[in-house]
CSV table of C-alpha atoms in Angstrom, one decimal:
chain,number,residue,atom,x,y,z
A,1,MET,CA,-56.7,-22.0,11.4
A,2,ARG,CA,-56.1,-25.7,12.4
A,3,PRO,CA,-55.9,-27.5,15.3
A,4,ALA,CA,-51.8,-28.5,14.8
A,5,VAL,CA,-50.9,-24.6,14.0
A,6,VAL,CA,-52.6,-23.3,17.0
A,7,ALA,CA,-51.0,-25.5,19.1
A,8,ALA,CA,-47.8,-24.8,17.1
A,9,ALA,CA,-48.4,-21.2,18.1
A,10,HIS,CA,-49.2,-21.9,21.4
A,11,ARG,CA,-45.7,-23.6,22.3
A,12,GLN,CA,-44.2,-20.8,20.2
A,13,ALA,CA,-45.3,-17.4,22.4
A,14,PRO,CA,-42.8,-17.7,25.2
A,15,TYR,CA,-40.4,-17.4,22.4
A,16,ALA,CA,-41.7,-14.8,20.4
A,17,ALA,CA,-42.2,-12.6,23.4
A,18,LEU,CA,-38.5,-13.0,23.8
A,19,ARG,CA,-37.5,-12.3,20.5
A,20,GLY,CA,-40.3,-9.5,20.5
A,21,ILE,CA,-38.3,-7.3,23.2
A,22,GLY,CA,-36.2,-4.8,20.6
A,23,PRO,CA,-32.9,-5.2,18.6
A,24,TRP,CA,-30.7,-4.1,22.1
A,25,ALA,CA,-31.2,-7.7,23.2
A,26,ALA,CA,-30.5,-9.0,20.0
A,27,VAL,CA,-26.7,-7.4,20.2
A,28,LEU,CA,-27.0,-8.1,23.5
A,29,ARG,CA,-27.4,-11.4,23.0
A,30,GLY,CA,-24.6,-11.1,20.4
A,31,ILE,CA,-21.8,-9.4,22.4
A,32,VAL,CA,-22.6,-11.9,24.7
A,33,ILE,CA,-21.8,-14.8,22.4
A,34,ALA,CA,-18.9,-12.9,20.6
A,35,VAL,CA,-17.3,-12.6,23.7
A,36,PRO,CA,-15.1,-16.6,24.0
A,37,LEU,CA,-14.8,-15.6,20.5
A,38,VAL,CA,-13.4,-12.9,21.2
A,39,LEU,CA,-10.6,-14.2,23.4
A,40,LEU,CA,-10.0,-17.1,21.9
A,41,PHE,CA,-8.7,-15.4,18.7
A,42,VAL,CA,-7.0,-12.7,20.8
A,43,ALA,CA,-4.8,-15.4,22.6
A,44,LEU,CA,-3.8,-17.3,19.4
A,45,PHE,CA,-2.7,-13.8,18.1
A,46,SER,CA,-1.4,-13.0,20.7
A,47,ALA,CA,1.8,-15.9,20.6
A,48,ALA,CA,1.6,-14.8,17.3
A,49,ASP,CA,2.5,-12.0,17.0
A,50,ALA,CA,4.6,-10.4,19.9
A,51,VAL,CA,3.5,-7.2,19.2
A,52,PHE,CA,0.0,-7.7,19.2
A,53,ALA,CA,0.7,-9.8,22.7
A,54,ASN,CA,2.2,-6.1,24.2
A,55,TYR,CA,-0.9,-3.8,22.6
A,56,ALA,CA,-3.1,-6.4,24.2
A,57,GLU,CA,-1.8,-6.8,27.6
A,58,ARG,CA,-1.3,-3.1,27.5
A,59,LEU,CA,-4.6,-2.5,26.7
A,60,LEU,CA,-6.2,-5.5,29.0
A,61,GLU,CA,-3.7,-5.1,32.3
A,62,TRP,CA,-3.7,-8.2,32.3
A,63,ASP,CA,-0.7,-9.8,34.7
A,64,VAL,CA,-0.8,-12.8,33.0
A,65,ASP,CA,0.5,-14.6,30.1
A,66,LEU,CA,-2.0,-15.4,26.7
A,67,SER,CA,-0.7,-18.3,25.4
A,68,GLY,CA,-0.2,-20.2,28.0
A,69,LEU,CA,-4.7,-19.4,27.7
A,70,ILE,CA,-4.5,-21.2,24.5
A,71,GLY,CA,-5.6,-24.9,25.4
A,72,ARG,CA,-7.3,-24.1,27.8
A,73,THR,CA,-9.7,-21.4,26.8
A,74,MET,CA,-9.9,-24.0,24.0
A,75,VAL,CA,-11.5,-26.3,26.1
A,76,ALA,CA,-13.3,-24.6,27.9
A,77,LEU,CA,-14.9,-23.2,24.2
A,78,ILE,CA,-16.1,-26.6,22.7
A,79,VAL,CA,-17.2,-27.7,26.4
A,80,THR,CA,-19.3,-24.7,26.2
A,81,TRP,CA,-20.6,-25.4,22.8
A,82,LEU,CA,-21.5,-28.8,23.1
A,83,ALA,CA,-23.0,-27.9,25.8
A,84,ALA,CA,-25.1,-25.4,25.1
A,85,GLY,CA,-26.2,-27.3,21.7
A,86,VAL,CA,-27.9,-29.9,24.2
A,87,LEU,CA,-29.7,-27.8,25.9
A,88,GLY,CA,-31.0,-25.9,23.3
A,89,PHE,CA,-31.6,-29.1,21.1
A,90,VAL,CA,-34.1,-29.8,24.4
A,91,ALA,CA,-35.1,-26.2,25.4
A,92,ARG,CA,-36.4,-26.3,21.7
A,93,PRO,CA,-40.3,-26.8,21.5
A,94,GLY,CA,-41.9,-29.3,19.8
A,95,ASP,CA,-42.9,-28.3,15.6
A,96,GLU,CA,-45.4,-30.4,14.8
A,97,PHE,CA,-46.8,-29.2,11.8
A,98,ALA,CA,-43.4,-29.7,10.3
A,99,GLU,CA,-43.3,-32.8,11.3
A,100,ARG,CA,-46.9,-33.0,9.2
A,101,GLU,CA,-44.9,-31.9,6.2
A,102,GLY,CA,-42.7,-33.4,5.3
A,103,MET,CA,-40.4,-31.4,6.2
A,104,SER,CA,-36.7,-32.3,7.0
A,105,ALA,CA,-34.9,-32.1,10.0
A,106,TRP,CA,-31.9,-29.6,8.1
A,107,ALA,CA,-34.5,-27.4,6.6
A,108,ARG,CA,-36.3,-28.0,10.4
A,109,ARG,CA,-32.6,-26.8,12.1
A,110,PRO,CA,-32.6,-23.9,14.8
A,111,ARG,CA,-31.7,-19.9,13.0
A,112,GLY,CA,-30.0,-17.7,14.4
A,113,GLY,CA,-31.2,-14.6,14.4
A,114,THR,CA,-29.4,-12.6,11.8
A,115,ILE,CA,-28.4,-9.3,14.5
A,116,GLU,CA,-26.7,-11.8,16.2
A,117,VAL,CA,-24.7,-13.0,13.9
A,118,VAL,CA,-23.8,-9.8,12.3
A,119,THR,CA,-22.6,-8.1,16.4
A,120,VAL,CA,-20.7,-11.6,16.9
A,121,LEU,CA,-19.4,-10.8,13.3
A,122,ALA,CA,-18.5,-6.9,14.2
A,123,ALA,CA,-17.4,-7.6,17.5
A,124,LEU,CA,-14.6,-10.5,15.3
A,125,ASN,CA,-13.5,-7.9,12.5
A,126,ALA,CA,-12.5,-5.4,14.9
A,127,VAL,CA,-10.2,-7.6,15.7
A,128,PHE,CA,-9.0,-8.6,13.5
A,129,LEU,CA,-8.3,-5.3,11.9
A,130,ALA,CA,-6.2,-4.6,14.7
A,131,PHE,CA,-4.6,-8.1,13.5
A,132,VAL,CA,-4.0,-6.3,10.5
A,133,ILE,CA,-2.5,-3.0,10.7
A,134,LEU,CA,-0.2,-4.2,13.0
A,135,GLN,CA,1.3,-7.0,10.5
A,136,ALA,CA,0.8,-3.9,7.8
A,137,THR,CA,3.2,-1.6,10.6
A,138,TYR,CA,5.8,-4.1,11.1
A,139,LEU,CA,6.1,-7.8,10.3
A,140,PHE,CA,4.5,-6.2,6.2
A,141,GLY,CA,6.1,-2.6,7.4
A,142,GLY,CA,8.8,-3.3,8.5
A,143,GLN,CA,9.2,-0.8,11.6
A,144,ASP,CA,11.1,-1.4,15.0
A,145,THR,CA,9.8,-4.5,16.3
A,146,LEU,CA,13.3,-3.8,18.9
A,147,ALA,CA,11.4,-1.1,20.0
A,148,ALA,CA,8.0,-3.0,20.4
A,149,THR,CA,8.8,-5.7,22.2
A,150,GLY,CA,12.5,-6.3,23.0
A,151,LEU,CA,13.0,-8.2,20.5
A,152,ILE,CA,14.8,-8.4,17.0
A,153,TYR,CA,12.9,-8.8,13.5
A,154,ALA,CA,13.9,-11.7,12.7
A,155,GLU,CA,13.2,-13.8,15.7
A,156,TYR,CA,10.5,-11.6,15.7
A,157,ALA,CA,9.0,-12.3,12.1
A,158,ARG,CA,10.3,-15.9,12.5
A,159,ARG,CA,7.9,-17.5,15.6
A,160,GLY,CA,3.4,-18.2,15.2
A,161,PHE,CA,2.9,-19.8,11.9
A,162,PHE,CA,0.9,-22.3,14.4
A,163,GLU,CA,-1.1,-20.1,16.1
A,164,LEU,CA,-2.3,-18.1,12.3
A,165,LEU,CA,-2.7,-21.4,10.7
A,166,ALA,CA,-6.0,-22.4,13.8
A,167,VAL,CA,-6.8,-19.1,13.5
A,168,ALA,CA,-7.9,-19.7,9.6
A,169,PHE,CA,-9.4,-23.1,11.0
A,170,VAL,CA,-11.2,-21.7,13.0
A,171,VAL,CA,-12.6,-18.9,10.9
A,172,ALA,CA,-13.5,-21.9,8.2
A,173,ALA,CA,-15.4,-22.7,11.0
A,174,LEU,CA,-16.9,-19.9,11.6
A,175,VAL,CA,-17.6,-19.5,8.3
A,176,LEU,CA,-19.8,-22.5,7.4
A,177,ALA,CA,-21.3,-21.9,10.1
A,178,THR,CA,-22.8,-19.1,10.1
A,179,GLU,CA,-24.2,-19.8,6.3
A,180,SER,CA,-25.3,-23.1,7.3
A,181,PHE,CA,-27.3,-21.5,10.6
A,182,VAL,CA,-28.3,-17.7,9.8
A,183,ARG,CA,-31.8,-17.3,9.8
A,184,THR,CA,-31.3,-13.5,7.0
A,185,ARG,CA,-28.5,-13.3,4.9
A,186,THR,CA,-28.3,-9.4,4.8
A,187,LEU,CA,-26.1,-7.4,2.9
A,188,ALA,CA,-24.7,-6.3,6.9
A,189,TYR,CA,-23.9,-9.6,7.0
A,190,ARG,CA,-22.9,-10.8,3.6
A,191,ALA,CA,-20.2,-7.9,4.5
A,192,ALA,CA,-19.4,-8.5,7.5
A,193,LEU,CA,-18.4,-11.9,6.5
A,194,ILE,CA,-16.9,-11.0,3.4
A,195,GLY,CA,-14.8,-8.6,6.0
A,196,LEU,CA,-13.6,-11.3,8.3
A,197,VAL,CA,-13.0,-13.5,5.3
A,198,LEU,CA,-10.2,-10.8,3.9
A,199,MET,CA,-8.5,-10.1,6.5
A,200,THR,CA,-8.0,-14.0,7.9
A,201,LEU,CA,-6.5,-14.2,4.0
A,202,VAL,CA,-4.5,-11.0,5.2
A,203,VAL,CA,-4.0,-13.6,8.1
A,204,LEU,CA,-2.5,-16.4,6.3
A,205,ALA,CA,-0.1,-13.8,4.8
A,206,SER,CA,1.6,-13.6,7.8
A,207,ALA,CA,2.2,-17.0,7.9
A,208,PHE,CA,3.2,-17.4,4.7
A,209,LEU,CA,6.1,-14.8,5.7
A,210,ARG,CA,7.7,-16.6,8.5
A,211,LEU,CA,6.9,-19.5,7.2
A,212,ARG,CA,9.1,-18.8,4.4
A,213,LEU,CA,11.4,-17.0,7.1
A,214,TYR,CA,11.8,-20.4,9.2
A,215,GLN,CA,12.4,-22.1,6.1
A,216,ASP,CA,15.1,-20.0,4.6
A,217,ALA,CA,17.6,-20.0,8.1
A,218,TYR,CA,16.5,-23.7,8.7
A,219,GLY,CA,15.5,-25.4,6.0
A,220,TRP,CA,12.8,-28.1,5.4
A,221,THR,CA,11.0,-30.2,7.6
A,222,GLU,CA,7.4,-32.3,6.3
A,223,LEU,CA,6.2,-31.0,8.7
A,224,ARG,CA,6.9,-27.2,7.0
A,225,PHE,CA,5.2,-29.0,4.4
A,226,TYR,CA,2.3,-29.5,5.3
A,227,VAL,CA,2.1,-26.5,6.6
A,228,LEU,CA,2.8,-24.5,4.3
A,229,ALA,CA,0.7,-26.7,1.8
A,230,ALA,CA,-2.4,-26.0,4.5
A,231,ILE,CA,-2.5,-21.9,4.0
A,232,ILE,CA,-2.5,-22.0,0.4
A,233,TRP,CA,-5.8,-24.6,0.5
A,234,LEU,CA,-6.9,-22.0,3.0
A,235,ALA,CA,-6.3,-18.9,1.2
A,236,ILE,CA,-7.6,-21.1,-2.0
A,237,GLY,CA,-11.1,-21.3,0.5
A,238,ALA,CA,-11.1,-18.5,1.0
A,239,VAL,CA,-11.7,-17.0,-2.2
A,240,MET,CA,-14.1,-19.4,-3.1
A,241,ALA,CA,-15.9,-18.4,0.3
A,242,VAL,CA,-15.8,-14.8,-1.1
A,243,GLY,CA,-17.5,-15.6,-3.9
A,244,THR,CA,-19.6,-18.1,-2.9
A,245,ILE,CA,-20.9,-15.7,-0.9
A,246,LEU,CA,-21.1,-13.0,-3.2
A,247,ALA,CA,-22.8,-16.2,-6.0
A,248,ASN,CA,-25.2,-17.3,-3.1
A,249,ARG,CA,-24.4,-20.4,-2.9
A,250,SER,CA,-22.3,-21.0,0.4
A,251,GLY,CA,-24.3,-24.2,0.0
A,252,TRP,CA,-21.7,-25.5,-2.9
A,253,LEU,CA,-18.1,-24.5,-0.8
A,254,LEU,CA,-18.1,-27.7,1.5
A,255,HIS,CA,-18.1,-29.3,-1.8
A,256,GLY,CA,-15.4,-26.9,-3.8
A,257,MET,CA,-12.9,-27.4,-0.1
A,258,VAL,CA,-13.7,-31.6,-0.8
A,259,ALA,CA,-13.1,-31.3,-5.0
A,260,LEU,CA,-10.4,-28.5,-3.6
A,261,SER,CA,-8.7,-31.3,-0.9
A,262,MET,CA,-8.4,-34.6,-3.4
A,263,VAL,CA,-6.7,-32.0,-5.8
A,264,PHE,CA,-4.6,-31.8,-3.5
A,265,GLY,CA,-3.4,-35.0,-2.5
A,266,LEU,CA,-3.5,-36.3,-6.2
A,267,ALA,CA,-1.0,-33.6,-6.5
A,268,PHE,CA,0.9,-34.7,-3.6
A,269,ASN,CA,1.6,-37.8,-5.0
A,270,ILE,CA,3.3,-36.0,-7.7
A,271,ILE,CA,5.4,-33.7,-6.3
A,272,GLY,CA,6.6,-37.0,-3.4
A,273,PRO,CA,6.9,-34.3,-0.8
A,274,ALA,CA,10.1,-36.9,0.8
A,275,ARG,CA,12.1,-36.4,-2.8
A,276,PHE,CA,10.5,-32.4,-2.8
A,277,ILE,CA,12.1,-31.5,0.9
A,278,ALA,CA,15.5,-33.3,-0.2
A,279,GLU,CA,15.4,-31.7,-3.0
A,280,GLN,CA,15.1,-28.1,-1.2
A,281,ASN,CA,17.7,-28.8,1.5
A,282,VAL,CA,20.7,-29.9,-0.4
A,283,ASN,CA,20.1,-27.2,-2.4
A,284,ARG,CA,19.3,-25.0,0.5
A,285,ALA,CA,23.3,-26.4,1.9
A,286,LEU,CA,24.5,-26.2,-2.2
A,287,LYS,CA,24.0,-22.4,-2.0
A,288,ARG,CA,24.8,-21.8,1.6
A,289,THR,CA,28.7,-23.5,0.5
A,290,GLU,CA,29.3,-21.1,-2.0
A,291,THR,CA,28.2,-18.2,-0.4
A,292,THR,CA,29.8,-18.5,2.8
A,293,GLY,CA,31.8,-21.5,2.6
A,294,SER,CA,30.6,-23.6,5.3
A,295,LEU,CA,28.7,-26.4,4.8
A,296,ARG,CA,26.1,-26.7,7.0
A,297,PHE,CA,23.8,-29.1,6.7
A,298,ASP,CA,21.3,-31.9,8.6
A,299,GLU,CA,22.2,-35.7,7.3
A,300,ILE,CA,20.9,-36.9,10.2
A,301,TYR,CA,16.7,-35.5,8.7
A,302,LEU,CA,18.3,-35.9,5.4
A,303,ALA,CA,18.7,-40.3,6.4
A,304,SER,CA,15.0,-40.6,7.6
A,305,LEU,CA,13.1,-39.7,4.7
A,306,GLY,CA,12.7,-42.9,3.2
A,307,SER,CA,13.4,-44.3,-0.2
A,308,ASP,CA,11.8,-41.0,-2.6
A,309,ALA,CA,14.9,-39.0,-0.8
A,310,VAL,CA,18.1,-41.2,-2.8
A,311,PRO,CA,17.8,-39.5,-5.7
A,312,GLU,CA,18.4,-36.5,-4.4
A,313,ALA,CA,20.7,-37.7,-1.8
A,314,LEU,CA,22.4,-38.9,-3.5
A,315,ARG,CA,22.6,-36.4,-5.9
A,316,GLY,CA,24.1,-33.9,-2.4
A,317,PHE,CA,26.6,-35.7,-2.6
A,318,ALA,CA,28.5,-35.5,-5.5
A,319,ASP,CA,28.3,-32.1,-4.8
A,320,LEU,CA,28.1,-30.8,-1.8
A,321,PRO,CA,31.8,-31.7,0.5
A,322,LEU,CA,30.7,-34.4,2.2
A,323,PRO,CA,32.9,-37.0,4.3
A,324,PRO,CA,32.9,-40.4,2.9
A,325,ALA,CA,32.0,-41.7,6.7
A,326,VAL,CA,29.2,-39.5,6.7
A,327,SER,CA,28.2,-39.7,2.7
A,328,GLU,CA,28.7,-44.1,4.0
A,329,ARG,CA,26.5,-43.9,7.2
A,330,ILE,CA,23.7,-41.5,5.6
A,331,LEU,CA,23.0,-43.9,1.9
A,332,ALA,CA,23.0,-47.0,5.0
A,333,ASP,CA,21.0,-45.0,7.3
A,334,LEU,CA,19.1,-43.8,3.7
A,335,ALA,CA,18.3,-48.1,2.9
A,336,GLU,CA,16.5,-48.7,6.4
A,337,ALA,CA,15.0,-45.8,6.5
A,338,SER,CA,13.7,-47.2,3.1
A,339,GLY,CA,12.6,-50.7,4.5
A,340,LEU,CA,15.3,-51.9,1.9
A,341,ASN,CA,17.5,-54.3,4.4
A,342,ASP,CA,13.7,-55.9,5.2
A,343,PRO,CA,13.5,-59.6,4.2
A,344,GLN,CA,9.6,-59.2,3.7
A,345,ASN,CA,10.0,-56.2,1.2
A,346,ASP,CA,11.3,-58.7,-0.7
A,347,ALA,CA,8.0,-60.3,-2.2
A,348,TRP,CA,6.5,-59.1,-4.6
A,349,GLN,CA,3.1,-58.4,-3.0
A,350,ALA,CA,5.3,-55.2,-1.6
A,351,TRP,CA,6.7,-54.5,-4.0
A,352,ASN,CA,7.3,-50.5,-5.0
A,353,TRP,CA,8.5,-48.4,-7.2
A,354,SER,CA,10.2,-45.2,-5.4
A,355,ARG,CA,11.4,-48.4,-2.7
A,356,GLU,CA,13.0,-50.5,-6.4
A,357,ASN,CA,14.5,-47.0,-7.8
A,358,ALA,CA,15.8,-46.7,-5.1
A,359,ARG,CA,17.0,-49.8,-4.6
A,360,GLU,CA,18.4,-49.5,-8.1
A,361,ARG,CA,20.4,-46.1,-7.0
A,362,LEU,CA,22.2,-47.7,-4.5
A,363,GLY,CA,23.2,-50.7,-6.3
A,364,ARG,CA,21.4,-52.7,-4.1
């Protein structure tokens, strides 16, 4: 045996002894790793869903507002994660044999034990399963939320989509991390990871329904438009993750997400978020006017959308019973927001098709 191999084996001996104390030690390490992640997801789910928060408070018997822990918990987890990474890098013994054999730094990256990772995933699956059951019962099933939380269904369902979106992003990062650093991709590991991804799809469905109910009640904004796009982006990514895990091609997942992001960016330019939002809000105002006979229309927000909203705003003025003074004020605000009154935009270098179209429509 070569001296370099003997030296490397000698340095690894204490670590090998720690790894050899039995599978229950690995399970215990997995539980320790899972605790902060479980607390993070419990906090996010509690902030998003009043029924889940009610059950979590009963189970844990904490006289605290779980939603207030989100920020502090996330900061603590990030700091702990970075500190653990630095300490792990410093404590990791050198591997001169691997370096001499020409292995890359990525090939020599530290790997997580499969038992630890499966334990973490099992704990997270239990939390997600509890949330999914409550969603199927109350949000999708229509059970009495007033008795469970003191909130009517409309109040219960029109909240929490931001927190659920954060849950999906954390799961996406977790999937990429586990696929990159797990030591052995066993059947139990893949089943646990796919189960977590599939339940994340239910979380995204819950976020989608909550967002749609909120939009139906209060209309569209650019923020809500991009939240909806993020939900769809994550849902497609979850389907891609399941496929790549089953095919043992998870290394292509990040490439697929980047390509999907480029497709979404192109779609945003084709759709035109401001035009789409103005169109949806005008149509919503028309339907409500026809149904209730009263006009409810956020003309201030419409006027802030800029030049892309001008054609839809003009169409709305022709159909909506707006007072002439209100219409004139909106047109003036649209012209200002579009930069039509800015002399610097008259130069050929500042030419913009949307602005020129708005200028023509407004008779400028």
